[in-house]
Amino acid sequence: MGKDTGFLELDRRERDYLDPEERLNNYREFVVQPDDATLSSQASRCMDCGIPYCHNGCPVNNMIPDWNHLVYENDWKNALDVLHSTNNFPEFTGRICPAPCEASCTLNIVDQPVTIKSIEAAIIDRGWDEGWVTPQVPAQKTGKSVAVVGSGPAGMACAQQLARAGHSVTLFEKSDRVGGLLRYGIPDFKMEKHLISRRCIQMEAEGVTFKTSKEVGVDVSFKSLQENFDAVVLSGGSEDARPLAIPGAEMDGVRLAMEFLTQQNKRNAGDDEVRAAPRGSLLATGKNVVVIGGGDTGSDCVGTSNRQGAKSVTQLEIMPKPPEKEDKALTWPDWPLKLRTSSSHEEGVDRDWAVLTKRVVGDGEKVTGLECARVEWKDGQMQEVEGSAFTIEADLILLAMGFVGPKKAGLLEQAGVELTGRGNVDANEDDYITSVPGVFACGDMRRGQSLVVWAIREGRQCARSVDEALMGVSELPR
């Protein structure tokens, strides 16, 4: 794979970013891809590994060395075919995946992994530019119909695979646009939404019917799906946000991160303020913003707050600060726990770790601050540090503390499927079948909050299981 001595001759060169001063003035993507020659030379660094652990790191089992070698040889079209053979939407993962494949790269042992994510994004972007991405219309229809509930990456992947197998697929989405978390949870500066829309056009040509603003369990009964379709796939998200159970959290200035992010994405899509913010505009402009939660959603709130013109932004995390660098001898090729600084963090934020929130300060309606305390972690147990209380000035507090599972009211109550002890839909990774015959589940609704790349994997595997259940055999890849 690649050039035998490529990894010895060339250092890793990542893609560039526009300067923060420029990118903070808009919500557009700001990644600057290297030119084709640079990408080809970077692909040449892919070693002829005896065991390419990048396969282990990638949830969709991308054939990474294969398409790296094809890019090295400037055979971009075949590289696209290989990439698409395992991943329906590489333009999504090439932008927002944290790239566990790179963490598993053999060259990461010396902190010089192949730029897999950049090459992946370049392959698919080139494919769209050249007109190589076209609908894959099935040669014949099976006469079977499938309802897919939830149009995030799991639902989109599942629906596309089933349509290509010849089934009549209807994809139900409760929001006004397709995409789920991709559409309304991930900021445009990380992934612009025309990427989703053009995939929808492709999927419609392949036979997928989209039903937006149709919430199953509210606008459409689950029973009607069972009566009118041969199979039903539950592919919704993990949307039940973890609450902030402290005094004062009921005040209006304490809001969920997803509400904040969704409003801005709707504005970017051209919605007026009535449609974008039905509960009232939620803006960081001129405010002291505190984001509780140190993960990706919290980082997205930081980037969005800065673009809205926040006076200050502080991000808090209850866990201790991770190490700057992992111990490779202990962690490689697994995903390491280490300090991660996103592009949004680089745009301006005060970050603090091992902080426990104690009380929201305010007059009962307006938030003015957040009372906190330091904590110590010993043997996995948290203990508050005596005398460590402090208060942060705050006008807006955004909750980005993760999710505890899918919402139960409506869809899941009507479906009557069994749940796991953690509140997710109970279905295994072998056949994705739930406790109700003919009903399958995949994505975050089944596994809990996770990565987009995991959702795509589950959607693809679930589609094969559905196809096999309906037809007795399946030629879809797993």
GROMACS .gro file of C-alpha atoms in nm:
model
  478
    1MET     CA    1   0.000   0.000   0.000
    2GLY     CA    2   0.119   0.350  -0.078
    3LYS     CA    3   0.488   0.409  -0.135
    4ASP     CA    4   0.722   0.176   0.050
    5THR     CA    5   0.928   0.462   0.187
    6GLY     CA    6   0.660   0.731   0.186
    7PHE     CA    7   0.621   0.739   0.564
    8LEU     CA    8   0.998   0.783   0.598
    9GLU     CA    9   1.023   1.063   0.342
   10LEU     CA   10   0.720   1.273   0.433
   11ASP     CA   11   0.579   1.413   0.755
   12ARG     CA   12   0.210   1.430   0.824
   13ARG     CA   13   0.046   1.741   0.679
   14GLU     CA   14  -0.306   1.815   0.796
   15ARG     CA   15  -0.557   2.041   0.622
   16ASP     CA   16  -0.555   2.409   0.713
   17TYR     CA   17  -0.817   2.635   0.870
   18LEU     CA   18  -0.911   2.991   0.790
   19ASP     CA   19  -0.804   3.236   1.059
   20PRO     CA   20  -1.051   3.273   1.349
   21GLU     CA   21  -1.098   3.642   1.271
   22GLU     CA   22  -1.231   3.548   0.929
   23ARG     CA   23  -1.437   3.241   1.013
   24LEU     CA   24  -1.611   3.395   1.316
   25ASN     CA   25  -1.791   3.635   1.082
   26ASN     CA   26  -2.006   3.360   0.928
   27TYR     CA   27  -2.132   3.003   0.970
   28ARG     CA   28  -1.965   2.852   0.663
   29GLU     CA   29  -1.717   2.566   0.668
   30PHE     CA   30  -1.361   2.694   0.708
   31VAL     CA   31  -1.144   2.391   0.634
   32VAL     CA   32  -0.891   2.444   0.353
   33GLN     CA   33  -0.808   2.116   0.181
   34PRO     CA   34  -0.457   2.054   0.043
   35ASP     CA   35  -0.421   2.031  -0.333
   36ASP     CA   36  -0.438   1.697  -0.514
   37ALA     CA   37  -0.061   1.658  -0.531
   38THR     CA   38  -0.029   1.704  -0.156
   39LEU     CA   39  -0.315   1.463  -0.088
   40SER     CA   40  -0.154   1.204  -0.316
   41SER     CA   41   0.179   1.238  -0.137
   42GLN     CA   42   0.006   1.213   0.201
   43ALA     CA   43  -0.170   0.897   0.085
   44SER     CA   44   0.170   0.756  -0.009
   45ARG     CA   45   0.256   0.754   0.363
   46CYS     CA   46   0.014   0.463   0.421
   47MET     CA   47   0.243   0.180   0.525
   48ASP     CA   48   0.223  -0.178   0.405
   49CYS     CA   49   0.114  -0.285   0.754
   50GLY     CA   50   0.097  -0.654   0.833
   51ILE     CA   51  -0.218  -0.579   1.030
   52PRO     CA   52  -0.375  -0.243   0.938
   53TYR     CA   53  -0.532  -0.144   1.270
   54CYS     CA   54  -0.713   0.145   1.101
   55HIS     CA   55  -0.969  -0.123   1.006
   56ASN     CA   56  -1.019  -0.187   1.377
   57GLY     CA   57  -1.060   0.180   1.455
   58CYS     CA   58  -1.320   0.246   1.184
   59PRO     CA   59  -1.675   0.143   1.281
   60VAL     CA   60  -1.787   0.109   0.917
   61ASN     CA   61  -1.478  -0.102   0.833
   62ASN     CA   62  -1.355   0.136   0.564
   63MET     CA   63  -1.090  -0.023   0.341
   64ILE     CA   64  -0.854   0.259   0.419
   65PRO     CA   65  -0.522   0.126   0.282
   66ASP     CA   66  -0.696   0.040  -0.046
   67TRP     CA   67  -0.829   0.385  -0.118
   68ASN     CA   68  -0.514   0.550   0.013
   69HIS     CA   69  -0.318   0.355  -0.246
   70LEU     CA   70  -0.561   0.451  -0.523
   71VAL     CA   71  -0.528   0.821  -0.431
   72TYR     CA   72  -0.151   0.782  -0.432
   73GLU     CA   73  -0.187   0.652  -0.788
   74ASN     CA   74  -0.428   0.939  -0.874
   75ASP     CA   75  -0.705   0.686  -0.943
   76TRP     CA   76  -0.970   0.893  -0.768
   77LYS     CA   77  -1.275   0.731  -0.929
   78ASN     CA   78  -1.185   0.382  -0.813
   79ALA     CA   79  -1.093   0.527  -0.474
   80LEU     CA   80  -1.450   0.660  -0.455
   81ASP     CA   81  -1.596   0.320  -0.541
   82VAL     CA   82  -1.393   0.155  -0.266
   83LEU     CA   83  -1.490   0.426  -0.018
   84HIS     CA   84  -1.860   0.399  -0.102
   85SER     CA   85  -1.851   0.021  -0.067
   86THR     CA   86  -1.848   0.056   0.313
   87ASN     CA   87  -1.978   0.408   0.378
   88ASN     CA   88  -2.293   0.564   0.230
   89PHE     CA   89  -2.204   0.917   0.334
   90PRO     CA   90  -1.827   0.979   0.351
   91GLU     CA   91  -1.884   1.353   0.311
   92PHE     CA   92  -2.043   1.346   0.659
   93THR     CA   93  -1.775   1.138   0.830
   94GLY     CA   94  -1.495   1.314   0.641
   95ARG     CA   95  -1.603   1.635   0.815
   96ILE     CA   96  -1.732   1.545   1.160
   97CYS     CA   97  -1.592   1.205   1.254
   98PRO     CA   98  -1.325   1.226   1.528
   99ALA     CA   99  -1.126   0.975   1.319
  100PRO     CA  100  -1.065   0.677   1.547
  101CYS     CA  101  -0.899   0.525   1.239
  102GLU     CA  102  -0.616   0.777   1.272
  103ALA     CA  103  -0.576   0.694   1.640
  104SER     CA  104  -0.536   0.329   1.534
  105CYS     CA  105  -0.292   0.402   1.251
  106THR     CA  106   0.045   0.234   1.296
  107LEU     CA  107   0.216   0.568   1.237
  108ASN     CA  108   0.027   0.713   1.533
  109ILE     CA  109   0.272   0.526   1.754
  110VAL     CA  110   0.509   0.811   1.667
  111ASP     CA  111   0.231   1.075   1.647
  112GLN     CA  112   0.241   1.084   1.266
  113PRO     CA  113  -0.077   0.905   1.154
  114VAL     CA  114  -0.183   0.912   0.791
  115THR     CA  115  -0.429   1.199   0.723
  116ILE     CA  116  -0.711   0.950   0.663
  117LYS     CA  117  -0.995   1.192   0.736
  118SER     CA  118  -0.866   1.458   0.496
  119ILE     CA  119  -0.817   1.204   0.219
  120GLU     CA  120  -1.165   1.060   0.275
  121ALA     CA  121  -1.325   1.405   0.247
  122ALA     CA  122  -1.123   1.485  -0.063
  123ILE     CA  123  -1.227   1.163  -0.238
  124ILE     CA  124  -1.600   1.220  -0.194
  125ASP     CA  125  -1.583   1.593  -0.268
  126ARG     CA  126  -1.399   1.512  -0.589
  127GLY     CA  127  -1.664   1.251  -0.668
  128TRP     CA  128  -1.945   1.504  -0.641
  129ASP     CA  129  -1.752   1.764  -0.841
  130GLU     CA  130  -1.683   1.516  -1.121
  131GLY     CA  131  -2.041   1.386  -1.132
  132TRP     CA  132  -1.939   1.035  -1.028
  133VAL     CA  133  -2.199   1.014  -0.749
  134THR     CA  134  -2.522   0.902  -0.916
  135PRO     CA  135  -2.840   0.723  -0.801
  136GLN     CA  136  -2.815   0.345  -0.777
  137VAL     CA  137  -3.162   0.248  -0.891
  138PRO     CA  138  -3.252  -0.120  -0.834
  139ALA     CA  139  -3.305  -0.331  -1.144
  140GLN     CA  140  -3.634  -0.463  -1.003
  141LYS     CA  141  -3.864  -0.407  -0.706
  142THR     CA  142  -3.930  -0.673  -0.445
  143GLY     CA  143  -4.289  -0.577  -0.371
  144LYS     CA  144  -4.200  -0.534  -0.003
  145SER     CA  145  -4.235  -0.208   0.188
  146VAL     CA  146  -4.042  -0.072   0.487
  147ALA     CA  147  -4.109   0.227   0.713
  148VAL     CA  148  -3.797   0.388   0.861
  149VAL     CA  149  -3.866   0.619   1.154
  150GLY     CA  150  -3.601   0.888   1.203
  151SER     CA  151  -3.392   1.045   0.930
  152GLY     CA  152  -3.058   1.088   1.102
  153PRO     CA  153  -2.749   0.911   0.966
  154ALA     CA  154  -2.872   0.567   1.081
  155GLY     CA  155  -3.213   0.612   0.920
  156MET     CA  156  -3.069   0.759   0.601
  157ALA     CA  157  -2.816   0.476   0.561
  158CYS     CA  158  -3.076   0.210   0.637
  159ALA     CA  159  -3.331   0.362   0.397
  160GLN     CA  160  -3.079   0.398   0.115
  161GLN     CA  161  -2.956   0.040   0.146
  162LEU     CA  162  -3.310  -0.100   0.154
  163ALA     CA  163  -3.414   0.106  -0.149
  164ARG     CA  164  -3.112  -0.021  -0.342
  165ALA     CA  165  -3.222  -0.375  -0.256
  166GLY     CA  166  -3.551  -0.304  -0.431
  167HIS     CA  167  -3.784  -0.240  -0.138
  168SER     CA  168  -4.031   0.049  -0.125
  169VAL     CA  169  -3.899   0.265   0.158
  170THR     CA  170  -4.074   0.553   0.336
  171LEU     CA  171  -3.860   0.760   0.572
  172PHE     CA  172  -4.056   0.944   0.843
  173GLU     CA  173  -3.906   1.254   1.007
  174LYS     CA  174  -4.075   1.463   1.277
  175SER     CA  175  -3.882   1.780   1.188
  176ASP     CA  176  -3.945   1.992   0.882
  177ARG     CA  177  -3.622   1.882   0.712
  178VAL     CA  178  -3.437   1.553   0.676
  179GLY     CA  179  -3.114   1.488   0.863
  180GLY     CA  180  -3.184   1.456   1.235
  181LEU     CA  181  -2.882   1.556   1.442
  182LEU     CA  182  -2.683   1.615   1.124
  183ARG     CA  183  -2.929   1.883   1.020
  184TYR     CA  184  -3.012   2.059   1.344
  185GLY     CA  185  -2.753   1.953   1.601
  186ILE     CA  186  -2.424   1.999   1.416
  187PRO     CA  187  -2.337   2.360   1.332
  188ASP     CA  188  -2.302   2.462   0.969
  189PHE     CA  189  -1.942   2.568   1.026
  190LYS     CA  190  -1.862   2.200   1.083
  191MET     CA  191  -2.086   2.062   0.808
  192GLU     CA  192  -2.295   2.267   0.567
  193LYS     CA  193  -2.643   2.130   0.510
  194HIS     CA  194  -2.647   2.126   0.131
  195LEU     CA  195  -2.446   1.805   0.174
  196ILE     CA  196  -2.753   1.639   0.327
  197SER     CA  197  -2.992   1.785   0.072
  198ARG     CA  198  -2.805   1.650  -0.229
  199ARG     CA  199  -2.800   1.303  -0.073
  200CYS     CA  200  -3.177   1.329  -0.029
  201ILE     CA  201  -3.211   1.403  -0.401
  202GLN     CA  202  -3.004   1.094  -0.476
  203MET     CA  203  -3.211   0.881  -0.238
  204GLU     CA  204  -3.541   1.002  -0.387
  205ALA     CA  205  -3.416   0.896  -0.731
  206GLU     CA  206  -3.337   0.555  -0.581
  207GLY     CA  207  -3.693   0.517  -0.457
  208VAL     CA  208  -3.698   0.655  -0.101
  209THR     CA  209  -4.007   0.856  -0.008
  210PHE     CA  210  -3.956   1.125   0.255
  211LYS     CA  211  -4.234   1.223   0.496
  212THR     CA  212  -4.122   1.530   0.694
  213SER     CA  213  -4.315   1.700   0.975
  214LYS     CA  214  -4.466   1.359   1.048
  215GLU     CA  215  -4.394   1.245   1.402
  216VAL     CA  216  -4.475   0.879   1.442
  217GLY     CA  217  -4.663   0.837   1.767
  218VAL     CA  218  -4.819   1.182   1.730
  219ASP     CA  219  -4.911   1.267   1.369
  220VAL     CA  220  -4.899   0.904   1.254
  221SER     CA  221  -4.984   0.609   1.478
  222PHE     CA  222  -4.733   0.328   1.511
  223LYS     CA  223  -5.014   0.079   1.454
  224SER     CA  224  -5.077   0.227   1.110
  225LEU     CA  225  -4.715   0.160   1.017
  226GLN     CA  226  -4.745  -0.201   1.124
  227GLU     CA  227  -5.063  -0.236   0.919
  228ASN     CA  228  -4.927  -0.073   0.603
  229PHE     CA  229  -4.563  -0.184   0.590
  230ASP     CA  230  -4.395  -0.522   0.589
  231ALA     CA  231  -4.128  -0.404   0.835
  232VAL     CA  232  -4.061  -0.103   1.056
  233VAL     CA  233  -3.718   0.031   1.154
  234LEU     CA  234  -3.679   0.255   1.459
  235SER     CA  235  -3.379   0.477   1.383
  236GLY     CA  236  -3.447   0.784   1.594
  237GLY     CA  237  -3.197   0.958   1.815
  238SER     CA  238  -3.109   0.964   2.182
  239GLU     CA  239  -3.289   1.289   2.260
  240ASP     CA  240  -3.373   1.276   2.630
  241ALA     CA  241  -3.121   1.528   2.764
  242ARG     CA  242  -2.960   1.478   3.102
  243PRO     CA  243  -3.111   1.740   3.334
  244LEU     CA  244  -2.933   1.983   3.564
  245ALA     CA  245  -3.075   1.896   3.905
  246ILE     CA  246  -2.968   2.197   4.109
  247PRO     CA  247  -3.160   2.491   4.262
  248GLY     CA  248  -3.241   2.764   4.012
  249ALA     CA  249  -3.213   2.540   3.704
  250GLU     CA  250  -3.577   2.615   3.623
  251MET     CA  251  -3.497   2.979   3.535
  252ASP     CA  252  -3.540   3.089   3.175
  253GLY     CA  253  -3.169   3.157   3.125
  254VAL     CA  254  -3.089   2.787   3.168
  255ARG     CA  255  -3.151   2.612   2.836
  256LEU     CA  256  -3.067   2.292   2.654
  257ALA     CA  257  -2.775   2.300   2.413
  258MET     CA  258  -2.976   2.132   2.138
  259GLU     CA  259  -3.239   2.407   2.148
  260PHE     CA  260  -2.966   2.668   2.115
  261LEU     CA  261  -2.793   2.489   1.826
  262THR     CA  262  -3.116   2.404   1.644
  263GLN     CA  263  -3.232   2.765   1.646
  264GLN     CA  264  -2.913   2.887   1.480
  265ASN     CA  265  -2.917   2.610   1.220
  266LYS     CA  266  -3.274   2.704   1.132
  267ARG     CA  267  -3.173   3.067   1.093
  268ASN     CA  268  -2.889   2.960   0.867
  269ALA     CA  269  -3.140   2.762   0.660
  270GLY     CA  270  -3.342   3.078   0.599
  271ASP     CA  271  -3.618   3.035   0.856
  272ASP     CA  272  -3.763   3.350   1.009
  273GLU     CA  273  -3.743   3.394   1.384
  274VAL     CA  274  -4.094   3.260   1.442
  275ARG     CA  275  -4.007   2.926   1.282
  276ALA     CA  276  -3.651   2.916   1.411
  277ALA     CA  277  -3.737   3.004   1.772
  278PRO     CA  278  -4.097   2.914   1.861
  279ARG     CA  279  -4.019   2.946   2.235
  280GLY     CA  280  -3.848   3.281   2.187
  281SER     CA  281  -3.508   3.374   2.052
  282LEU     CA  282  -3.217   3.212   2.232
  283LEU     CA  283  -2.906   3.418   2.155
  284ALA     CA  284  -2.565   3.459   2.315
  285THR     CA  285  -2.513   3.810   2.181
  286GLY     CA  286  -2.358   4.034   2.445
  287LYS     CA  287  -2.399   3.770   2.717
  288ASN     CA  288  -2.173   3.588   2.957
  289VAL     CA  289  -2.230   3.230   2.845
  290VAL     CA  290  -2.152   2.923   3.054
  291VAL     CA  291  -2.157   2.585   2.880
  292ILE     CA  292  -2.189   2.285   3.112
  293GLY     CA  293  -2.041   1.977   2.949
  294GLY     CA  294  -1.699   1.926   2.794
  295GLY     CA  295  -1.788   1.714   2.490
  296ASP     CA  296  -1.851   1.785   2.124
  297THR     CA  297  -2.194   1.940   2.184
  298GLY     CA  298  -2.042   2.177   2.437
  299SER     CA  299  -1.771   2.269   2.188
  300ASP     CA  300  -2.039   2.339   1.926
  301CYS     CA  301  -2.210   2.574   2.172
  302VAL     CA  302  -1.878   2.755   2.221
  303GLY     CA  303  -1.830   2.809   1.846
  304THR     CA  304  -2.190   2.921   1.797
  305SER     CA  305  -2.180   3.157   2.097
  306ASN     CA  306  -1.867   3.326   1.965
  307ARG     CA  307  -2.026   3.371   1.622
  308GLN     CA  308  -2.329   3.530   1.785
  309GLY     CA  309  -2.105   3.779   1.963
  310ALA     CA  310  -2.101   3.653   2.322
  311LYS     CA  311  -1.934   3.877   2.577
  312SER     CA  312  -1.755   3.578   2.730
  313VAL     CA  313  -1.774   3.199   2.702
  314THR     CA  314  -1.682   2.951   2.976
  315GLN     CA  315  -1.699   2.573   2.939
  316LEU     CA  316  -1.717   2.352   3.247
  317GLU     CA  317  -1.653   1.980   3.283
  318ILE     CA  318  -1.713   1.774   3.596
  319MET     CA  319  -1.444   1.519   3.510
  320PRO     CA  320  -1.074   1.594   3.573
  321LYS     CA  321  -0.861   1.747   3.300
  322PRO     CA  322  -0.730   1.470   3.072
  323PRO     CA  323  -0.357   1.433   3.004
  324GLU     CA  324  -0.208   1.638   2.721
  325LYS     CA  325  -0.066   1.320   2.566
  326GLU     CA  326  -0.163   0.957   2.600
  327ASP     CA  327   0.070   0.671   2.693
  328LYS     CA  328   0.089   0.492   2.357
  329ALA     CA  329   0.227   0.174   2.514
  330LEU     CA  330  -0.096   0.144   2.714
  331THR     CA  331  -0.358   0.278   2.472
  332TRP     CA  332  -0.261   0.219   2.108
  333PRO     CA  333  -0.445   0.112   1.891
  334ASP     CA  334  -0.751   0.196   2.105
  335TRP     CA  335  -0.912   0.539   2.127
  336PRO     CA  336  -0.715   0.728   2.395
  337LEU     CA  337  -0.836   0.952   2.672
  338LYS     CA  338  -0.646   1.277   2.626
  339LEU     CA  339  -0.704   1.651   2.611
  340ARG     CA  340  -0.876   1.749   2.286
  341THR     CA  341  -0.888   2.109   2.172
  342SER     CA  342  -1.137   2.176   1.895
  343SER     CA  343  -1.135   2.457   1.641
  344SER     CA  344  -1.414   2.620   1.843
  345HIS     CA  345  -1.196   2.619   2.154
  346GLU     CA  346  -0.920   2.790   1.956
  347GLU     CA  347  -1.165   3.068   1.868
  348GLY     CA  348  -1.191   3.173   2.232
  349VAL     CA  349  -1.317   3.011   2.554
  350ASP     CA  350  -1.222   2.968   2.919
  351ARG     CA  351  -1.219   2.594   2.996
  352ASP     CA  352  -1.230   2.449   3.346
  353TRP     CA  353  -1.230   2.090   3.470
  354ALA     CA  354  -1.330   1.904   3.787
  355VAL     CA  355  -1.604   2.158   3.852
  356LEU     CA  356  -1.933   2.076   4.023
  357THR     CA  357  -2.227   2.308   3.964
  358LYS     CA  358  -2.413   2.384   4.289
  359ARG     CA  359  -2.674   2.654   4.231
  360VAL     CA  360  -2.796   2.888   3.958
  361VAL     CA  361  -2.786   3.244   4.088
  362GLY     CA  362  -3.062   3.487   3.989
  363ASP     CA  363  -3.386   3.654   4.089
  364GLY     CA  364  -3.609   3.359   3.999
  365GLU     CA  365  -3.648   3.469   3.640
  366LYS     CA  366  -3.320   3.622   3.521
  367VAL     CA  367  -2.994   3.433   3.558
  368THR     CA  368  -2.695   3.629   3.690
  369GLY     CA  369  -2.444   3.361   3.782
  370LEU     CA  370  -2.356   2.999   3.854
  371GLU     CA  371  -2.229   2.884   4.191
  372CYS     CA  372  -1.971   2.606   4.162
  373ALA     CA  373  -1.719   2.408   4.365
  374ARG     CA  374  -1.401   2.214   4.294
  375VAL     CA  375  -1.403   1.835   4.312
  376GLU     CA  376  -1.136   1.568   4.343
  377TRP     CA  377  -1.157   1.226   4.184
  378LYS     CA  378  -1.010   0.926   4.367
  379ASP     CA  379  -1.068   0.567   4.254
  380GLY     CA  380  -1.351   0.681   4.035
  381GLN     CA  381  -1.528   0.859   4.320
  382MET     CA  382  -1.598   1.232   4.327
  383GLN     CA  383  -1.548   1.436   4.643
  384GLU     CA  384  -1.611   1.808   4.682
  385VAL     CA  385  -1.311   2.009   4.794
  386GLU     CA  386  -1.395   2.188   5.116
  387GLY     CA  387  -1.386   2.567   5.091
  388SER     CA  388  -1.354   2.566   4.713
  389ALA     CA  389  -1.685   2.733   4.625
  390PHE     CA  390  -1.680   3.008   4.363
  391THR     CA  391  -1.933   3.187   4.144
  392ILE     CA  392  -1.913   3.251   3.769
  393GLU     CA  393  -2.094   3.546   3.616
  394ALA     CA  394  -2.354   3.415   3.373
  395ASP     CA  395  -2.648   3.546   3.171
  396LEU     CA  396  -2.704   3.227   2.971
  397ILE     CA  397  -2.631   2.870   3.082
  398LEU     CA  398  -2.634   2.600   2.814
  399LEU     CA  399  -2.669   2.236   2.918
  400ALA     CA  400  -2.453   2.002   2.708
  401MET     CA  401  -2.427   1.714   2.954
  402GLY     CA  402  -2.526   1.432   2.721
  403PHE     CA  403  -2.840   1.225   2.683
  404VAL     CA  404  -2.994   0.944   2.886
  405GLY     CA  405  -3.175   0.770   2.601
  406PRO     CA  406  -3.457   0.812   2.349
  407LYS     CA  407  -3.778   0.986   2.445
  408LYS     CA  408  -4.040   0.735   2.553
  409ALA     CA  409  -4.366   0.924   2.498
  410GLY     CA  410  -4.544   0.865   2.169
  411LEU     CA  411  -4.343   0.636   1.942
  412LEU     CA  412  -4.186   0.395   2.191
  413GLU     CA  413  -4.495   0.379   2.410
  414GLN     CA  414  -4.707   0.287   2.110
  415ALA     CA  415  -4.450   0.045   1.971
  416GLY     CA  416  -4.439  -0.149   2.297
  417VAL     CA  417  -4.079  -0.261   2.242
  418GLU     CA  418  -3.872  -0.376   2.536
  419LEU     CA  419  -3.604  -0.139   2.663
  420THR     CA  420  -3.263  -0.203   2.812
  421GLY     CA  421  -3.172  -0.109   3.167
  422ARG     CA  422  -3.033   0.217   3.027
  423GLY     CA  423  -3.360   0.304   2.853
  424ASN     CA  424  -3.257   0.227   2.496
  425VAL     CA  425  -3.452   0.002   2.259
  426ASP     CA  426  -3.347  -0.358   2.323
  427ALA     CA  427  -3.207  -0.513   2.004
  428ASN     CA  428  -2.876  -0.689   1.939
  429GLU     CA  429  -2.613  -0.624   1.672
  430ASP     CA  430  -2.670  -0.959   1.502
  431ASP     CA  431  -3.018  -0.901   1.359
  432TYR     CA  432  -3.129  -0.566   1.510
  433ILE     CA  433  -3.473  -0.716   1.578
  434THR     CA  434  -3.670  -0.582   1.875
  435SER     CA  435  -3.906  -0.771   2.104
  436VAL     CA  436  -4.189  -0.693   1.859
  437PRO     CA  437  -4.192  -0.910   1.541
  438GLY     CA  438  -4.122  -0.713   1.224
  439VAL     CA  439  -3.983  -0.414   1.416
  440PHE     CA  440  -3.610  -0.340   1.404
  441ALA     CA  441  -3.396  -0.074   1.575
  442CYS     CA  442  -3.059   0.086   1.498
  443GLY     CA  443  -2.851   0.393   1.570
  444ASP     CA  444  -2.860   0.603   1.885
  445MET     CA  445  -3.211   0.483   1.974
  446ARG     CA  446  -3.061   0.135   2.013
  447ARG     CA  447  -2.702   0.195   2.129
  448GLY     CA  448  -2.733   0.531   2.307
  449GLN     CA  449  -2.567   0.856   2.205
  450SER     CA  450  -2.274   0.785   1.981
  451LEU     CA  451  -2.083   0.891   1.670
  452VAL     CA  452  -2.228   0.954   1.324
  453VAL     CA  453  -2.001   0.683   1.187
  454TRP     CA  454  -2.149   0.430   1.430
  455ALA     CA  455  -2.499   0.533   1.321
  456ILE     CA  456  -2.412   0.474   0.955
  457ARG     CA  457  -2.269   0.132   1.040
  458GLU     CA  458  -2.580   0.031   1.234
  459GLY     CA  459  -2.812   0.160   0.960
  460ARG     CA  460  -2.630  -0.047   0.699
  461GLN     CA  461  -2.624  -0.361   0.911
  462CYS     CA  462  -2.987  -0.321   1.010
  463ALA     CA  463  -3.084  -0.285   0.643
  464ARG     CA  464  -2.923  -0.620   0.566
  465SER     CA  465  -3.111  -0.784   0.853
  466VAL     CA  466  -3.442  -0.638   0.734
  467ASP     CA  467  -3.372  -0.747   0.376
  468GLU     CA  468  -3.288  -1.098   0.493
  469ALA     CA  469  -3.602  -1.117   0.708
  470LEU     CA  470  -3.822  -1.009   0.416
  471MET     CA  471  -3.654  -1.208   0.139
  472GLY     CA  472  -3.493  -1.503   0.316
  473VAL     CA  473  -3.150  -1.401   0.186
  474SER     CA  474  -2.967  -1.071   0.138
  475GLU     CA  475  -2.691  -0.953  -0.092
  476LEU     CA  476  -2.650  -0.624   0.093
  477PRO     CA  477  -2.306  -0.581   0.254
  478ARG     CA  478  -2.292  -0.596   0.630
   0.00000   0.00000   0.00000
